[in-house]
Coordinates of C-alpha atoms in Angstrom, one line a residue:
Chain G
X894 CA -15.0 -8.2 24.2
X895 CA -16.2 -5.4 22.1
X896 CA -14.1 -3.7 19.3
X897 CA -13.9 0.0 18.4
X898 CA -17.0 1.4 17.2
X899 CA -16.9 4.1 15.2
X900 CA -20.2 7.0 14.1
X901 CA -21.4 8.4 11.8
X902 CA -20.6 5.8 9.0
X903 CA -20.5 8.6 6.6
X904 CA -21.5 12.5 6.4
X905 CA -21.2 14.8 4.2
X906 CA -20.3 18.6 5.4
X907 CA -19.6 22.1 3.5
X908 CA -16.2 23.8 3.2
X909 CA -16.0 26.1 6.2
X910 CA -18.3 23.8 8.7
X911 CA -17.3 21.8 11.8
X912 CA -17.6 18.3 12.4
X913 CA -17.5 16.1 15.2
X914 CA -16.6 12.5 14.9
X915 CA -17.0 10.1 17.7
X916 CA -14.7 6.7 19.1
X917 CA -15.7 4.3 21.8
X918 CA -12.5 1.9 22.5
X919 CA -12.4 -1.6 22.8
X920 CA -13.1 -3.0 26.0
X921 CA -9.7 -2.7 28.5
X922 CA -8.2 -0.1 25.8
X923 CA -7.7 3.5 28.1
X924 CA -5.9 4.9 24.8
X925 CA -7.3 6.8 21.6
X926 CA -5.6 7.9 18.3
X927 CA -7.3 9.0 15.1
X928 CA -5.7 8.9 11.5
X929 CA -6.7 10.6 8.8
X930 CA -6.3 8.6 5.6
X931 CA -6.9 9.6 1.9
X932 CA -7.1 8.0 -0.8
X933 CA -4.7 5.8 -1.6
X934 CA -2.6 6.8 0.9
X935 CA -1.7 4.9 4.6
X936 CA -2.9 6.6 7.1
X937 CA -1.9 9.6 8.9
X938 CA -1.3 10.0 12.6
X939 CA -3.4 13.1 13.7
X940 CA -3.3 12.5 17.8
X941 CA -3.4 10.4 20.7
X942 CA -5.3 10.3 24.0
X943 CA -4.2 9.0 27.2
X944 CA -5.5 9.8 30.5
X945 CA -7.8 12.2 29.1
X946 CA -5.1 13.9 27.8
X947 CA -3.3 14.8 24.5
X948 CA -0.2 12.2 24.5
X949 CA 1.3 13.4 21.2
X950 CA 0.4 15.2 17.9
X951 CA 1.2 14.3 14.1
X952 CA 1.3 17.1 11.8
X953 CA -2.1 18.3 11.3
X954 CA -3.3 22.1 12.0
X955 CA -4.8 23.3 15.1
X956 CA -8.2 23.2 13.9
X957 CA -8.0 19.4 14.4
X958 CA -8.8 18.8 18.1
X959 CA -9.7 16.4 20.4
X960 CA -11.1 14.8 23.4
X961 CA -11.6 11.7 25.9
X962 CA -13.7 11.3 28.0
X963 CA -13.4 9.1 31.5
X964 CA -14.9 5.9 29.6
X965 CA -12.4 6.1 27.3
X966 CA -14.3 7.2 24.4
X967 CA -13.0 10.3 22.4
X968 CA -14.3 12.7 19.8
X969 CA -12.4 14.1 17.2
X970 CA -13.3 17.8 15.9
X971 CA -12.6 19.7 12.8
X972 CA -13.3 23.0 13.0
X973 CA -13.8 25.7 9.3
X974 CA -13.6 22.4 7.0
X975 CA -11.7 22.3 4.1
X976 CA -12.1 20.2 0.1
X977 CA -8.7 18.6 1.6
X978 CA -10.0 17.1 5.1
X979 CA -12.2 14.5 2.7
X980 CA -10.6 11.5 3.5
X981 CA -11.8 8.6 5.9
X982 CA -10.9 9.2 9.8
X983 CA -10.0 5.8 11.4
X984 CA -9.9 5.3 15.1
X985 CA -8.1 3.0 16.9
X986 CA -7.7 2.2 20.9
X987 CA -4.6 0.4 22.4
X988 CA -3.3 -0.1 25.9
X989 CA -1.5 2.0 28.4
X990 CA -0.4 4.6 26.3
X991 CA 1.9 3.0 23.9
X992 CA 1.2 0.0 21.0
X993 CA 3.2 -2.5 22.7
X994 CA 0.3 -5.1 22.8
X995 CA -0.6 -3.4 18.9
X996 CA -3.8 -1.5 17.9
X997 CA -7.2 -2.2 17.2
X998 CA -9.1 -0.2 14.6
X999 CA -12.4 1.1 14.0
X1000 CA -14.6 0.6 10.8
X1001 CA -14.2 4.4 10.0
X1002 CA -15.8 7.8 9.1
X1003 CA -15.9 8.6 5.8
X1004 CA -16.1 12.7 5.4
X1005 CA -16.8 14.7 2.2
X1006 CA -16.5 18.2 2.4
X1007 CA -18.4 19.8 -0.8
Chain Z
X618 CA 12.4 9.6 11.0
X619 CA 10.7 6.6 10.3
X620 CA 9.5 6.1 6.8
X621 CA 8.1 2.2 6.0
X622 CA 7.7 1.3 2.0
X623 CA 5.8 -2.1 0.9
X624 CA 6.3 -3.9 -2.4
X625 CA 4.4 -4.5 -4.7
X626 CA 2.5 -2.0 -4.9
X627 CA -0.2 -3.9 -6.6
X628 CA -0.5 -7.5 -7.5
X629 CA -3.1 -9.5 -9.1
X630 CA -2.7 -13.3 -9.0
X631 CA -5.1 -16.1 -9.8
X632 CA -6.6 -18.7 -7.0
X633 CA -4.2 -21.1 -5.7
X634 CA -0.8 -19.0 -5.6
X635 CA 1.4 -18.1 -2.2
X636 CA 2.4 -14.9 -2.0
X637 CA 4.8 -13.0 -0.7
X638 CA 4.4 -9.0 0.3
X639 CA 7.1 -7.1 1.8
X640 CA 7.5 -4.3 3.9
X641 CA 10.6 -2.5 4.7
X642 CA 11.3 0.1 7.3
X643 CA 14.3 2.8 8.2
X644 CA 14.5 2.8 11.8
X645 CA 15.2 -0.4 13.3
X646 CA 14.4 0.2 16.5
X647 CA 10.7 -0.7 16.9
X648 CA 9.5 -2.7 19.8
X649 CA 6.9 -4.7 17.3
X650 CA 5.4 -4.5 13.4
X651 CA 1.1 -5.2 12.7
X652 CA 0.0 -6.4 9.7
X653 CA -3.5 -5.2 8.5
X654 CA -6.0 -5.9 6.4
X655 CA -8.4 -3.3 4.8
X656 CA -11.3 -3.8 2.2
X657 CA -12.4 -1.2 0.0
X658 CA -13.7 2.2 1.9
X659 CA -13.3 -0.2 5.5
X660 CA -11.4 -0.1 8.6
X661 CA -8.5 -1.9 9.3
X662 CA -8.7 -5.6 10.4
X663 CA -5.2 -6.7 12.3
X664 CA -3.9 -9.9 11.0
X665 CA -0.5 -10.3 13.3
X666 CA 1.6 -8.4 15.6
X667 CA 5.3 -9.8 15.9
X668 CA 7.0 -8.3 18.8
X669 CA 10.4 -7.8 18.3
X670 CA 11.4 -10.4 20.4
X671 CA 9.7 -12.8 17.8
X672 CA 10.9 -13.7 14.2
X673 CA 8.0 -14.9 13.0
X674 CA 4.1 -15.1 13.5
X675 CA 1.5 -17.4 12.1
X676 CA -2.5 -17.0 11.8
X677 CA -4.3 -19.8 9.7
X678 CA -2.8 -19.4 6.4
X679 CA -0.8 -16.0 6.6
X680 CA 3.0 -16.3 8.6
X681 CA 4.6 -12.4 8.8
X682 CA 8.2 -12.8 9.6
X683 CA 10.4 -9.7 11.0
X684 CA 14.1 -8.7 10.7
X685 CA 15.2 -6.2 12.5
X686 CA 18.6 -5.8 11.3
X687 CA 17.6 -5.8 7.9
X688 CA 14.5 -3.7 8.4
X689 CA 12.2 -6.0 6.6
X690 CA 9.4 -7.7 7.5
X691 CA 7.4 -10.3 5.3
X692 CA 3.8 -11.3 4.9
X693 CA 3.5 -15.1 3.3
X694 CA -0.3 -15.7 2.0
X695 CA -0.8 -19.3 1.3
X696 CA -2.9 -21.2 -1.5
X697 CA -4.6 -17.5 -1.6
X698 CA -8.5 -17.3 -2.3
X699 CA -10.8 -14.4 -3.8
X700 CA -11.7 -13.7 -0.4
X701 CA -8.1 -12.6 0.3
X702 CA -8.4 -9.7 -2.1
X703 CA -8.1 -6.7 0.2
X704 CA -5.3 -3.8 0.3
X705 CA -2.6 -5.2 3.3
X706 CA -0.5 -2.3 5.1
X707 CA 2.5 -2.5 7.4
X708 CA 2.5 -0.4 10.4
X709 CA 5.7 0.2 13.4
X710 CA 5.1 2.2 16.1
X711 CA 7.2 5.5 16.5
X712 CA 7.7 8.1 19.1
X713 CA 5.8 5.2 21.1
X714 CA 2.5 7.4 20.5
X715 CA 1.6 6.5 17.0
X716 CA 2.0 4.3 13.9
X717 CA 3.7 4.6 10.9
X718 CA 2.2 2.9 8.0
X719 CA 3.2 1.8 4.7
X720 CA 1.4 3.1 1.5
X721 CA 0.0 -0.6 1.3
X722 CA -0.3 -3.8 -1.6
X723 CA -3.3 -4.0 -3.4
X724 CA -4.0 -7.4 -3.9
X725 CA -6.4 -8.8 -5.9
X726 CA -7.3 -12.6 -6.4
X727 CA -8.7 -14.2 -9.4
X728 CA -10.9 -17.6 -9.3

């Protein structure tokens, strides 16, 4: 079975561009979430896809969106980028909406906003 | 509200020792706890998942216990190795959408 693949690896954007990050989910996963985590810091939930839809929300602004697609997969978008959104976005896929059978993470983006 | 703290913080130990990290946790109604792994600027590697039907869970050398009532759980590391060096976090679900993580226990493994 494959695990949750993450891309890019790492990029480097300036303060008031967007970025998309992308997520496939391991195989037989139909649910997304993305943290944000900083340095030092566990991460932080930002959302979570089921269904295609948003299935809950941590405490992050607007400008952090998201989507999934039927496959699964899910993007993660950051619109008018700030120094603070540096951090490294982890992905991770589960089952059925909920972390009963636990989470499987990604490998990670690591953004740098200059 | 949730909120899950992990002692030590840090911990530097030579090869050889077992270890013992801990994780606490506020609410104590979580259907399970994950232990991770995660190397320097990596992803997170899961090491166990103890449902909360379960006390304990074992994988090679690591066992994570869990109690509920006490809001603890506890990740044993036996005869540890350099290769165990890695920062290990704690994680309960919440709200059934998302994880709640510990700040994590650096851990670092002399030969």
């Amino acid at each position: 079975e494959t695990g949750v693949t993450q891309s890019p690896t790492h990029l480097i954007k300036t303060r008031g561009q967007q970025v998309t990050l992308r997520c496939s989910s391991q195989s037989g996963h139909n649910t997304v979430s993305w943290y944000q985590q900083a340095l030092g810091q566990g991460p932080q939930f930002i959302f979570q896809y089921y269904r295609e839809e948003e299935n809950g929300r941590g405490n992050f602004p607007p400008r952090f969106s998201g989507l999934q697609f039927p496959n699964y997969s899910s993007e993660l978008n950051v619109n008018a980028l700030e120094l603070d959104d540096s951090a490294l976005y982890l992905c991770a896929s589960s089952h059925a909406g909920q972390g009963y059978y636990g989470y499987t993470f990604g490998s990670g983006t690591r953004l740098t906003v200059v | 509200k949730q909120e899950v703290t992990q002692i030590p913080a840090a911990l530097s130990v030579p090869e050889g020792e077992n270890l013992v990290l801990n994780c606490s946790f506020t609410d104590s109604a979580i259907y399970n706890l994950q232990w991770f792994r995660q190397d320097p600027g990596k992803g997170l590697t899961s090491l166990l998942l103890i449902q909360s039907s379960q006390r304990e869970q074992t994988s090679g050398r690591l066992n994570a216990s869990l109690d509920k009532s006490s809001g603890r759980s506890t990740l044993y590391i036996a005869a540890s190795q350099p290769g165990d060096s890695a920062t290990y976090l704690c994680a309960v679900p919440y709200n059934t959408d998302k994880l709640i993580f510990g700040t994590g226990t650096r851990l670092q493994v002399f030969p």
